[in-house]
Amino acid sequence: MDNTAKYLYFKYDNKNPFEIVQEMISKGKPPLYAVKEIKEKFPAFSLMEAKEVFVIATSEHKSLYDYQGDLFKQLEKLDEEMNNIN
């Protein structure tokens, strides 16, 4: 599911949320700071939506759901590798 278009229409100082995240990351701001800034600049967004904007802006994932699904797969893979080592 691609939720990118859902956020492109929102603007703050003529920038969409993804541009704001990229700007903060380029300045070396930590991920939680970027999520907090998005939430403050776009108060209509829920915390989950602010996190989703961050995930879409900084990864190949197009939704928070896709990111979380991939995260679980990566954790399972890591667990298998750790079991193979032991």
PDB file of N, CA, C and O in Angstrom:
ATOM      1  N   MET A   1       0.841  -1.162   0.000  1.00  0.00           N
ATOM      2  CA  MET A   1       0.000   0.000   0.000  1.00  0.00           C
ATOM      3  C   MET A   1       0.897   1.240   0.000  1.00  0.00           C
ATOM      4  O   MET A   1       1.814   1.347   0.801  1.00  0.00           O
ATOM      5  N   ASP A   2       0.654   2.179  -0.885  1.00  0.00           N
ATOM      6  CA  ASP A   2       1.453   3.393  -0.993  1.00  0.00           C
ATOM      7  C   ASP A   2       0.654   4.578  -0.445  1.00  0.00           C
ATOM      8  O   ASP A   2      -0.313   5.017  -1.053  1.00  0.00           O
ATOM      9  N   ASN A   3       1.073   5.082   0.704  1.00  0.00           N
ATOM     10  CA  ASN A   3       0.382   6.202   1.339  1.00  0.00           C
ATOM     11  C   ASN A   3       1.050   7.548   1.064  1.00  0.00           C
ATOM     12  O   ASN A   3       0.677   8.551   1.657  1.00  0.00           O
ATOM     13  N   THR A   4       1.995   7.583   0.155  1.00  0.00           N
ATOM     14  CA  THR A   4       2.736   8.805  -0.127  1.00  0.00           C
ATOM     15  C   THR A   4       1.811   9.949  -0.527  1.00  0.00           C
ATOM     16  O   THR A   4       1.917  11.057   0.007  1.00  0.00           O
ATOM     17  N   ALA A   5       0.899   9.698  -1.442  1.00  0.00           N
ATOM     18  CA  ALA A   5       0.017  10.757  -1.950  1.00  0.00           C
ATOM     19  C   ALA A   5      -0.837  11.377  -0.853  1.00  0.00           C
ATOM     20  O   ALA A   5      -1.210  12.554  -0.935  1.00  0.00           O
ATOM     21  N   LYS A   6      -1.113  10.604   0.169  1.00  0.00           N
ATOM     22  CA  LYS A   6      -1.941  11.079   1.283  1.00  0.00           C
ATOM     23  C   LYS A   6      -1.345  12.331   1.939  1.00  0.00           C
ATOM     24  O   LYS A   6      -2.077  13.183   2.434  1.00  0.00           O
ATOM     25  N   TYR A   7      -0.023  12.460   1.920  1.00  0.00           N
ATOM     26  CA  TYR A   7       0.659  13.548   2.627  1.00  0.00           C
ATOM     27  C   TYR A   7       1.193  14.658   1.720  1.00  0.00           C
ATOM     28  O   TYR A   7       1.598  15.711   2.210  1.00  0.00           O
ATOM     29  N   LEU A   8       1.200  14.439   0.423  1.00  0.00           N
ATOM     30  CA  LEU A   8       1.791  15.417  -0.488  1.00  0.00           C
ATOM     31  C   LEU A   8       1.032  16.737  -0.549  1.00  0.00           C
ATOM     32  O   LEU A   8       1.600  17.768  -0.902  1.00  0.00           O
ATOM     33  N   TYR A   9      -0.234  16.735  -0.203  1.00  0.00           N
ATOM     34  CA  TYR A   9      -1.049  17.944  -0.298  1.00  0.00           C
ATOM     35  C   TYR A   9      -0.888  18.871   0.899  1.00  0.00           C
ATOM     36  O   TYR A   9      -1.282  20.022   0.849  1.00  0.00           O
ATOM     37  N   PHE A  10      -0.281  18.379   1.962  1.00  0.00           N
ATOM     38  CA  PHE A  10      -0.056  19.208   3.143  1.00  0.00           C
ATOM     39  C   PHE A  10       1.186  20.059   2.918  1.00  0.00           C
ATOM     40  O   PHE A  10       2.191  19.584   2.391  1.00  0.00           O
ATOM     41  N   LYS A  11       1.119  21.315   3.323  1.00  0.00           N
ATOM     42  CA  LYS A  11       2.254  22.224   3.149  1.00  0.00           C
ATOM     43  C   LYS A  11       2.484  23.020   4.429  1.00  0.00           C
ATOM     44  O   LYS A  11       1.550  23.383   5.141  1.00  0.00           O
ATOM     45  N   TYR A  12       3.756  23.273   4.697  1.00  0.00           N
ATOM     46  CA  TYR A  12       4.173  24.159   5.771  1.00  0.00           C
ATOM     47  C   TYR A  12       5.343  24.957   5.210  1.00  0.00           C
ATOM     48  O   TYR A  12       6.355  24.369   4.811  1.00  0.00           O
ATOM     49  N   ASP A  13       5.213  26.262   5.121  1.00  0.00           N
ATOM     50  CA  ASP A  13       6.226  27.110   4.479  1.00  0.00           C
ATOM     51  C   ASP A  13       6.556  26.609   3.075  1.00  0.00           C
ATOM     52  O   ASP A  13       7.717  26.501   2.682  1.00  0.00           O
ATOM     53  N   ASN A  14       5.520  26.245   2.328  1.00  0.00           N
ATOM     54  CA  ASN A  14       5.640  25.760   0.946  1.00  0.00           C
ATOM     55  C   ASN A  14       6.434  24.469   0.806  1.00  0.00           C
ATOM     56  O   ASN A  14       6.957  24.169  -0.266  1.00  0.00           O
ATOM     57  N   LYS A  15       6.540  23.694   1.879  1.00  0.00           N
ATOM     58  CA  LYS A  15       7.228  22.407   1.826  1.00  0.00           C
ATOM     59  C   LYS A  15       6.259  21.320   2.274  1.00  0.00           C
ATOM     60  O   LYS A  15       5.503  21.506   3.222  1.00  0.00           O
ATOM     61  N   ASN A  16       6.315  20.173   1.595  1.00  0.00           N
ATOM     62  CA  ASN A  16       5.496  19.050   2.045  1.00  0.00           C
ATOM     63  C   ASN A  16       6.217  18.350   3.197  1.00  0.00           C
ATOM     64  O   ASN A  16       7.399  18.603   3.452  1.00  0.00           O
ATOM     65  N   PRO A  17       5.523  17.497   3.924  1.00  0.00           N
ATOM     66  CA  PRO A  17       6.132  16.847   5.092  1.00  0.00           C
ATOM     67  C   PRO A  17       7.406  16.065   4.781  1.00  0.00           C
ATOM     68  O   PRO A  17       8.333  16.037   5.598  1.00  0.00           O
ATOM     69  N   PHE A  18       7.479  15.466   3.600  1.00  0.00           N
ATOM     70  CA  PHE A  18       8.659  14.682   3.233  1.00  0.00           C
ATOM     71  C   PHE A  18       9.885  15.584   3.067  1.00  0.00           C
ATOM     72  O   PHE A  18      10.995  15.222   3.462  1.00  0.00           O
ATOM     73  N   GLU A  19       9.679  16.741   2.476  1.00  0.00           N
ATOM     74  CA  GLU A  19      10.778  17.693   2.312  1.00  0.00           C
ATOM     75  C   GLU A  19      11.272  18.196   3.668  1.00  0.00           C
ATOM     76  O   GLU A  19      12.479  18.374   3.869  1.00  0.00           O
ATOM     77  N   ILE A  20      10.350  18.391   4.582  1.00  0.00           N
ATOM     78  CA  ILE A  20      10.722  18.839   5.928  1.00  0.00           C
ATOM     79  C   ILE A  20      11.558  17.773   6.630  1.00  0.00           C
ATOM     80  O   ILE A  20      12.577  18.078   7.253  1.00  0.00           O
ATOM     81  N   VAL A  21      11.137  16.514   6.521  1.00  0.00           N
ATOM     82  CA  VAL A  21      11.907  15.423   7.130  1.00  0.00           C
ATOM     83  C   VAL A  21      13.303  15.359   6.517  1.00  0.00           C
ATOM     84  O   VAL A  21      14.303  15.267   7.246  1.00  0.00           O
ATOM     85  N   GLN A  22      13.395  15.413   5.214  1.00  0.00           N
ATOM     86  CA  GLN A  22      14.711  15.343   4.552  1.00  0.00           C
ATOM     87  C   GLN A  22      15.605  16.500   4.986  1.00  0.00           C
ATOM     88  O   GLN A  22      16.810  16.307   5.208  1.00  0.00           O
ATOM     89  N   GLU A  23      15.026  17.674   5.138  1.00  0.00           N
ATOM     90  CA  GLU A  23      15.787  18.838   5.590  1.00  0.00           C
ATOM     91  C   GLU A  23      16.329  18.617   7.004  1.00  0.00           C
ATOM     92  O   GLU A  23      17.486  18.912   7.288  1.00  0.00           O
ATOM     93  N   MET A  24      15.498  18.091   7.897  1.00  0.00           N
ATOM     94  CA  MET A  24      15.929  17.850   9.272  1.00  0.00           C
ATOM     95  C   MET A  24      17.014  16.776   9.332  1.00  0.00           C
ATOM     96  O   MET A  24      17.992  16.917  10.073  1.00  0.00           O
ATOM     97  N   ILE A  25      16.850  15.717   8.564  1.00  0.00           N
ATOM     98  CA  ILE A  25      17.837  14.633   8.534  1.00  0.00           C
ATOM     99  C   ILE A  25      19.164  15.156   7.986  1.00  0.00           C
ATOM    100  O   ILE A  25      20.227  14.822   8.512  1.00  0.00           O
ATOM    101  N   SER A  26      19.104  15.997   6.950  1.00  0.00           N
ATOM    102  CA  SER A  26      20.342  16.535   6.377  1.00  0.00           C
ATOM    103  C   SER A  26      21.077  17.429   7.368  1.00  0.00           C
ATOM    104  O   SER A  26      22.283  17.610   7.266  1.00  0.00           O
ATOM    105  N   LYS A  27      20.357  17.978   8.341  1.00  0.00           N
ATOM    106  CA  LYS A  27      20.966  18.803   9.385  1.00  0.00           C
ATOM    107  C   LYS A  27      21.436  17.965  10.568  1.00  0.00           C
ATOM    108  O   LYS A  27      21.889  18.497  11.574  1.00  0.00           O
ATOM    109  N   GLY A  28      21.295  16.630  10.463  1.00  0.00           N
ATOM    110  CA  GLY A  28      21.774  15.729  11.504  1.00  0.00           C
ATOM    111  C   GLY A  28      20.824  15.545  12.671  1.00  0.00           C
ATOM    112  O   GLY A  28      21.220  15.033  13.713  1.00  0.00           O
ATOM    113  N   LYS A  29      19.574  15.935  12.505  1.00  0.00           N
ATOM    114  CA  LYS A  29      18.595  15.766  13.583  1.00  0.00           C
ATOM    115  C   LYS A  29      18.226  14.295  13.716  1.00  0.00           C
ATOM    116  O   LYS A  29      18.099  13.573  12.725  1.00  0.00           O
ATOM    117  N   PRO A  30      18.035  13.810  14.939  1.00  0.00           N
ATOM    118  CA  PRO A  30      17.666  12.403  15.143  1.00  0.00           C
ATOM    119  C   PRO A  30      16.226  12.122  14.698  1.00  0.00           C
ATOM    120  O   PRO A  30      15.399  13.043  14.618  1.00  0.00           O
ATOM    121  N   PRO A  31      15.923  10.863  14.396  1.00  0.00           N
ATOM    122  CA  PRO A  31      14.589  10.488  13.920  1.00  0.00           C
ATOM    123  C   PRO A  31      13.450  10.946  14.827  1.00  0.00           C
ATOM    124  O   PRO A  31      12.433  11.448  14.335  1.00  0.00           O
ATOM    125  N   LEU A  32      13.601  10.807  16.135  1.00  0.00           N
ATOM    126  CA  LEU A  32      12.508  11.214  17.024  1.00  0.00           C
ATOM    127  C   LEU A  32      12.251  12.711  16.961  1.00  0.00           C
ATOM    128  O   LEU A  32      11.116  13.165  17.067  1.00  0.00           O
ATOM    129  N   TYR A  33      13.297  13.483  16.763  1.00  0.00           N
ATOM    130  CA  TYR A  33      13.144  14.919  16.607  1.00  0.00           C
ATOM    131  C   TYR A  33      12.350  15.225  15.339  1.00  0.00           C
ATOM    132  O   TYR A  33      11.477  16.093  15.339  1.00  0.00           O
ATOM    133  N   ALA A  34      12.655  14.515  14.266  1.00  0.00           N
ATOM    134  CA  ALA A  34      11.948  14.731  13.001  1.00  0.00           C
ATOM    135  C   ALA A  34      10.467  14.392  13.148  1.00  0.00           C
ATOM    136  O   ALA A  34       9.609  15.136  12.667  1.00  0.00           O
ATOM    137  N   VAL A  35      10.159  13.295  13.811  1.00  0.00           N
ATOM    138  CA  VAL A  35       8.756  12.914  14.032  1.00  0.00           C
ATOM    139  C   VAL A  35       8.056  13.980  14.869  1.00  0.00           C
ATOM    140  O   VAL A  35       6.933  14.396  14.560  1.00  0.00           O
ATOM    141  N   LYS A  36       8.725  14.451  15.895  1.00  0.00           N
ATOM    142  CA  LYS A  36       8.162  15.491  16.765  1.00  0.00           C
ATOM    143  C   LYS A  36       7.897  16.776  15.975  1.00  0.00           C
ATOM    144  O   LYS A  36       6.842  17.401  16.120  1.00  0.00           O
ATOM    145  N   GLU A  37       8.824  17.167  15.132  1.00  0.00           N
ATOM    146  CA  GLU A  37       8.662  18.364  14.319  1.00  0.00           C
ATOM    147  C   GLU A  37       7.482  18.232  13.351  1.00  0.00           C
ATOM    148  O   GLU A  37       6.717  19.172  13.167  1.00  0.00           O
ATOM    149  N   ILE A  38       7.357  17.076  12.728  1.00  0.00           N
ATOM    150  CA  ILE A  38       6.231  16.853  11.811  1.00  0.00           C
ATOM    151  C   ILE A  38       4.919  16.968  12.578  1.00  0.00           C
ATOM    152  O   ILE A  38       3.965  17.607  12.122  1.00  0.00           O
ATOM    153  N   LYS A  39       4.864  16.369  13.742  1.00  0.00           N
ATOM    154  CA  LYS A  39       3.657  16.427  14.567  1.00  0.00           C
ATOM    155  C   LYS A  39       3.331  17.871  14.948  1.00  0.00           C
ATOM    156  O   LYS A  39       2.174  18.268  14.952  1.00  0.00           O
ATOM    157  N   GLU A  40       4.344  18.670  15.256  1.00  0.00           N
ATOM    158  CA  GLU A  40       4.124  20.064  15.630  1.00  0.00           C
ATOM    159  C   GLU A  40       3.714  20.924  14.435  1.00  0.00           C
ATOM    160  O   GLU A  40       2.842  21.775  14.555  1.00  0.00           O
ATOM    161  N   LYS A  41       4.323  20.694  13.294  1.00  0.00           N
ATOM    162  CA  LYS A  41       4.010  21.495  12.111  1.00  0.00           C
ATOM    163  C   LYS A  41       2.679  21.099  11.476  1.00  0.00           C
ATOM    164  O   LYS A  41       2.044  21.915  10.812  1.00  0.00           O
ATOM    165  N   PHE A  42       2.276  19.860  11.675  1.00  0.00           N
ATOM    166  CA  PHE A  42       1.021  19.357  11.116  1.00  0.00           C
ATOM    167  C   PHE A  42       0.190  18.752  12.250  1.00  0.00           C
ATOM    168  O   PHE A  42       0.132  17.534  12.406  1.00  0.00           O
ATOM    169  N   PRO A  43      -0.435  19.597  13.074  1.00  0.00           N
ATOM    170  CA  PRO A  43      -1.153  19.094  14.257  1.00  0.00           C
ATOM    171  C   PRO A  43      -2.329  18.177  13.922  1.00  0.00           C
ATOM    172  O   PRO A  43      -2.769  17.416  14.791  1.00  0.00           O
ATOM    173  N   ALA A  44      -2.792  18.198  12.696  1.00  0.00           N
ATOM    174  CA  ALA A  44      -3.887  17.295  12.310  1.00  0.00           C
ATOM    175  C   ALA A  44      -3.408  15.851  12.182  1.00  0.00           C
ATOM    176  O   ALA A  44      -4.214  14.924  12.210  1.00  0.00           O
ATOM    177  N   PHE A  45      -2.091  15.652  12.057  1.00  0.00           N
ATOM    178  CA  PHE A  45      -1.541  14.300  11.944  1.00  0.00           C
ATOM    179  C   PHE A  45      -1.543  13.620  13.309  1.00  0.00           C
ATOM    180  O   PHE A  45      -1.190  14.228  14.316  1.00  0.00           O
ATOM    181  N   SER A  46      -1.881  12.357  13.308  1.00  0.00           N
ATOM    182  CA  SER A  46      -1.715  11.560  14.521  1.00  0.00           C
ATOM    183  C   SER A  46      -0.225  11.228  14.658  1.00  0.00           C
ATOM    184  O   SER A  46       0.558  11.438  13.720  1.00  0.00           O
ATOM    185  N   LEU A  47       0.150  10.696  15.791  1.00  0.00           N
ATOM    186  CA  LEU A  47       1.542  10.282  15.982  1.00  0.00           C
ATOM    187  C   LEU A  47       1.919   9.208  14.969  1.00  0.00           C
ATOM    188  O   LEU A  47       3.022   9.224  14.408  1.00  0.00           O
ATOM    189  N   MET A  48       1.006   8.300  14.697  1.00  0.00           N
ATOM    190  CA  MET A  48       1.283   7.245  13.707  1.00  0.00           C
ATOM    191  C   MET A  48       1.490   7.841  12.320  1.00  0.00           C
ATOM    192  O   MET A  48       2.347   7.377  11.566  1.00  0.00           O
ATOM    193  N   GLU A  49       0.711   8.841  11.971  1.00  0.00           N
ATOM    194  CA  GLU A  49       0.884   9.479  10.659  1.00  0.00           C
ATOM    195  C   GLU A  49       2.228  10.203  10.582  1.00  0.00           C
ATOM    196  O   GLU A  49       2.897  10.152   9.542  1.00  0.00           O
ATOM    197  N   ALA A  50       2.629  10.861  11.665  1.00  0.00           N
ATOM    198  CA  ALA A  50       3.932  11.525  11.679  1.00  0.00           C
ATOM    199  C   ALA A  50       5.051  10.503  11.517  1.00  0.00           C
ATOM    200  O   ALA A  50       6.024  10.734  10.788  1.00  0.00           O
ATOM    201  N   LYS A  51       4.923   9.354  12.184  1.00  0.00           N
ATOM    202  CA  LYS A  51       5.927   8.291  12.028  1.00  0.00           C
ATOM    203  C   LYS A  51       5.907   7.747  10.604  1.00  0.00           C
ATOM    204  O   LYS A  51       6.959   7.452  10.036  1.00  0.00           O
ATOM    205  N   GLU A  52       4.720   7.621  10.025  1.00  0.00           N
ATOM    206  CA  GLU A  52       4.618   7.113   8.658  1.00  0.00           C
ATOM    207  C   GLU A  52       5.298   8.069   7.681  1.00  0.00           C
ATOM    208  O   GLU A  52       6.006   7.626   6.765  1.00  0.00           O
ATOM    209  N   VAL A  53       5.117   9.368   7.864  1.00  0.00           N
ATOM    210  CA  VAL A  53       5.793  10.347   7.014  1.00  0.00           C
ATOM    211  C   VAL A  53       7.302  10.143   7.101  1.00  0.00           C
ATOM    212  O   VAL A  53       8.000  10.113   6.082  1.00  0.00           O
ATOM    213  N   PHE A  54       7.815   9.967   8.305  1.00  0.00           N
ATOM    214  CA  PHE A  54       9.246   9.758   8.487  1.00  0.00           C
ATOM    215  C   PHE A  54       9.709   8.488   7.771  1.00  0.00           C
ATOM    216  O   PHE A  54      10.724   8.499   7.066  1.00  0.00           O
ATOM    217  N   VAL A  55       8.969   7.413   7.932  1.00  0.00           N
ATOM    218  CA  VAL A  55       9.338   6.134   7.304  1.00  0.00           C
ATOM    219  C   VAL A  55       9.337   6.264   5.793  1.00  0.00           C
ATOM    220  O   VAL A  55      10.277   5.825   5.115  1.00  0.00           O
ATOM    221  N   ILE A  56       8.308   6.878   5.229  1.00  0.00           N
ATOM    222  CA  ILE A  56       8.232   7.031   3.778  1.00  0.00           C
ATOM    223  C   ILE A  56       9.375   7.911   3.271  1.00  0.00           C
ATOM    224  O   ILE A  56       9.985   7.625   2.237  1.00  0.00           O
ATOM    225  N   ALA A  57       9.686   8.967   4.028  1.00  0.00           N
ATOM    226  CA  ALA A  57      10.723   9.909   3.595  1.00  0.00           C
ATOM    227  C   ALA A  57      12.131   9.335   3.688  1.00  0.00           C
ATOM    228  O   ALA A  57      13.020   9.781   2.967  1.00  0.00           O
ATOM    229  N   THR A  58      12.335   8.347   4.551  1.00  0.00           N
ATOM    230  CA  THR A  58      13.705   7.882   4.814  1.00  0.00           C
ATOM    231  C   THR A  58      13.967   6.430   4.434  1.00  0.00           C
ATOM    232  O   THR A  58      15.049   5.915   4.723  1.00  0.00           O
ATOM    233  N   SER A  59      13.009   5.784   3.814  1.00  0.00           N
ATOM    234  CA  SER A  59      13.221   4.381   3.446  1.00  0.00           C
ATOM    235  C   SER A  59      12.538   4.070   2.124  1.00  0.00           C
ATOM    236  O   SER A  59      11.905   4.936   1.521  1.00  0.00           O
ATOM    237  N   GLU A  60      12.645   2.825   1.712  1.00  0.00           N
ATOM    238  CA  GLU A  60      11.976   2.389   0.487  1.00  0.00           C
ATOM    239  C   GLU A  60      10.516   2.004   0.747  1.00  0.00           C
ATOM    240  O   GLU A  60       9.777   1.712  -0.185  1.00  0.00           O
ATOM    241  N   HIS A  61      10.113   2.012   1.989  1.00  0.00           N
ATOM    242  CA  HIS A  61       8.755   1.628   2.361  1.00  0.00           C
ATOM    243  C   HIS A  61       7.777   2.749   2.053  1.00  0.00           C
ATOM    244  O   HIS A  61       8.122   3.923   2.145  1.00  0.00           O
ATOM    245  N   LYS A  62       6.559   2.375   1.703  1.00  0.00           N
ATOM    246  CA  LYS A  62       5.554   3.352   1.314  1.00  0.00           C
ATOM    247  C   LYS A  62       4.417   3.471   2.320  1.00  0.00           C
ATOM    248  O   LYS A  62       3.433   4.167   2.071  1.00  0.00           O
ATOM    249  N   SER A  63       4.547   2.784   3.447  1.00  0.00           N
ATOM    250  CA  SER A  63       3.578   2.914   4.535  1.00  0.00           C
ATOM    251  C   SER A  63       4.205   2.399   5.816  1.00  0.00           C
ATOM    252  O   SER A  63       5.179   1.639   5.786  1.00  0.00           O
ATOM    253  N   LEU A  64       3.650   2.815   6.938  1.00  0.00           N
ATOM    254  CA  LEU A  64       4.129   2.321   8.222  1.00  0.00           C
ATOM    255  C   LEU A  64       3.856   0.831   8.344  1.00  0.00           C
ATOM    256  O   LEU A  64       4.665   0.078   8.883  1.00  0.00           O
ATOM    257  N   TYR A  65       2.745   0.388   7.804  1.00  0.00           N
ATOM    258  CA  TYR A  65       2.386  -1.032   7.825  1.00  0.00           C
ATOM    259  C   TYR A  65       3.445  -1.874   7.102  1.00  0.00           C
ATOM    260  O   TYR A  65       3.893  -2.899   7.619  1.00  0.00           O
ATOM    261  N   ASP A  66       3.854  -1.425   5.926  1.00  0.00           N
ATOM    262  CA  ASP A  66       4.886  -2.151   5.171  1.00  0.00           C
ATOM    263  C   ASP A  66       6.210  -2.179   5.935  1.00  0.00           C
ATOM    264  O   ASP A  66       6.897  -3.191   5.975  1.00  0.00           O
ATOM    265  N   TYR A  67       6.557  -1.058   6.537  1.00  0.00           N
ATOM    266  CA  TYR A  67       7.798  -0.976   7.314  1.00  0.00           C
ATOM    267  C   TYR A  67       7.775  -1.951   8.483  1.00  0.00           C
ATOM    268  O   TYR A  67       8.737  -2.677   8.709  1.00  0.00           O
ATOM    269  N   GLN A  68       6.670  -1.974   9.213  1.00  0.00           N
ATOM    270  CA  GLN A  68       6.582  -2.868  10.367  1.00  0.00           C
ATOM    271  C   GLN A  68       6.614  -4.323   9.951  1.00  0.00           C
ATOM    272  O   GLN A  68       7.254  -5.144  10.602  1.00  0.00           O
ATOM    273  N   GLY A  69       5.963  -4.658   8.841  1.00  0.00           N
ATOM    274  CA  GLY A  69       5.990  -6.022   8.337  1.00  0.00           C
ATOM    275  C   GLY A  69       7.397  -6.450   7.968  1.00  0.00           C
ATOM    276  O   GLY A  69       7.827  -7.563   8.280  1.00  0.00           O
ATOM    277  N   ASP A  70       8.140  -5.550   7.330  1.00  0.00           N
ATOM    278  CA  ASP A  70       9.517  -5.852   6.961  1.00  0.00           C
ATOM    279  C   ASP A  70      10.399  -5.943   8.198  1.00  0.00           C
ATOM    280  O   ASP A  70      11.302  -6.778   8.265  1.00  0.00           O
ATOM    281  N   LEU A  71      10.150  -5.113   9.181  1.00  0.00           N
ATOM    282  CA  LEU A  71      10.923  -5.143  10.417  1.00  0.00           C
ATOM    283  C   LEU A  71      10.794  -6.498  11.104  1.00  0.00           C
ATOM    284  O   LEU A  71      11.783  -7.067  11.554  1.00  0.00           O
ATOM    285  N   PHE A  72       9.577  -7.027  11.162  1.00  0.00           N
ATOM    286  CA  PHE A  72       9.375  -8.340  11.777  1.00  0.00           C
ATOM    287  C   PHE A  72      10.120  -9.425  11.005  1.00  0.00           C
ATOM    288  O   PHE A  72      10.723 -10.313  11.599  1.00  0.00           O
ATOM    289  N   LYS A  73      10.106  -9.344   9.674  1.00  0.00           N
ATOM    290  CA  LYS A  73      10.839 -10.322   8.867  1.00  0.00           C
ATOM    291  C   LYS A  73      12.335 -10.241   9.144  1.00  0.00           C
ATOM    292  O   LYS A  73      13.006 -11.272   9.249  1.00  0.00           O
ATOM    293  N   GLN A  74      12.858  -9.028   9.262  1.00  0.00           N
ATOM    294  CA  GLN A  74      14.277  -8.856   9.534  1.00  0.00           C
ATOM    295  C   GLN A  74      14.646  -9.388  10.915  1.00  0.00           C
ATOM    296  O   GLN A  74      15.706  -9.993  11.092  1.00  0.00           O
ATOM    297  N   LEU A  75      13.773  -9.184  11.898  1.00  0.00           N
ATOM    298  CA  LEU A  75      14.035  -9.712  13.243  1.00  0.00           C
ATOM    299  C   LEU A  75      14.017 -11.238  13.256  1.00  0.00           C
ATOM    300  O   LEU A  75      14.842 -11.865  13.925  1.00  0.00           O
ATOM    301  N   GLU A  76      13.086 -11.836  12.510  1.00  0.00           N
ATOM    302  CA  GLU A  76      13.040 -13.299  12.415  1.00  0.00           C
ATOM    303  C   GLU A  76      14.305 -13.828  11.752  1.00  0.00           C
ATOM    304  O   GLU A  76      14.873 -14.830  12.193  1.00  0.00           O
ATOM    305  N   LYS A  77      14.761 -13.138  10.716  1.00  0.00           N
ATOM    306  CA  LYS A  77      15.980 -13.551  10.016  1.00  0.00           C
ATOM    307  C   LYS A  77      17.184 -13.459  10.953  1.00  0.00           C
ATOM    308  O   LYS A  77      18.018 -14.368  10.993  1.00  0.00           O
ATOM    309  N   LEU A  78      17.264 -12.392  11.726  1.00  0.00           N
ATOM    310  CA  LEU A  78      18.346 -12.231  12.679  1.00  0.00           C
ATOM    311  C   LEU A  78      18.304 -13.333  13.728  1.00  0.00           C
ATOM    312  O   LEU A  78      19.334 -13.904  14.093  1.00  0.00           O
ATOM    313  N   ASP A  79      17.111 -13.676  14.204  1.00  0.00           N
ATOM    314  CA  ASP A  79      16.967 -14.743  15.188  1.00  0.00           C
ATOM    315  C   ASP A  79      17.450 -16.075  14.631  1.00  0.00           C
ATOM    316  O   ASP A  79      18.155 -16.819  15.320  1.00  0.00           O
ATOM    317  N   GLU A  80      17.103 -16.376  13.386  1.00  0.00           N
ATOM    318  CA  GLU A  80      17.554 -17.610  12.745  1.00  0.00           C
ATOM    319  C   GLU A  80      19.088 -17.632  12.639  1.00  0.00           C
ATOM    320  O   GLU A  80      19.720 -18.655  12.901  1.00  0.00           O
ATOM    321  N   GLU A  81      19.672 -16.498  12.240  1.00  0.00           N
ATOM    322  CA  GLU A  81      21.127 -16.432  12.106  1.00  0.00           C
ATOM    323  C   GLU A  81      21.809 -16.616  13.456  1.00  0.00           C
ATOM    324  O   GLU A  81      22.833 -17.291  13.549  1.00  0.00           O
ATOM    325  N   MET A  82      21.242 -16.028  14.495  1.00  0.00           N
ATOM    326  CA  MET A  82      21.818 -16.178  15.830  1.00  0.00           C
ATOM    327  C   MET A  82      21.717 -17.637  16.305  1.00  0.00           C
ATOM    328  O   MET A  82      22.642 -18.146  16.934  1.00  0.00           O
ATOM    329  N   ASN A  83      20.624 -18.310  15.989  1.00  0.00           N
ATOM    330  CA  ASN A  83      20.474 -19.722  16.359  1.00  0.00           C
ATOM    331  C   ASN A  83      21.460 -20.600  15.595  1.00  0.00           C
ATOM    332  O   ASN A  83      21.959 -21.578  16.126  1.00  0.00           O
ATOM    333  N   ASN A  84      21.746 -20.253  14.347  1.00  0.00           N
ATOM    334  CA  ASN A  84      22.706 -21.017  13.551  1.00  0.00           C
ATOM    335  C   ASN A  84      24.136 -20.853  14.076  1.00  0.00           C
ATOM    336  O   ASN A  84      24.946 -21.753  13.960  1.00  0.00           O
ATOM    337  N   ILE A  85      24.434 -19.692  14.626  1.00  0.00           N
ATOM    338  CA  ILE A  85      25.763 -19.433  15.188  1.00  0.00           C
ATOM    339  C   ILE A  85      25.970 -20.273  16.446  1.00  0.00           C
ATOM    340  O   ILE A  85      27.033 -20.814  16.685  1.00  0.00           O
ATOM    341  N   ASN A  86      24.929 -20.365  17.245  1.00  0.00           N
ATOM    342  CA  ASN A  86      25.023 -21.110  18.512  1.00  0.00           C
ATOM    343  C   ASN A  86      24.830 -22.559  18.204  1.00  0.00           C
ATOM    344  O   ASN A  86      25.110 -23.497  18.617  1.00  0.00           O
TER     345      ASN A  86
END
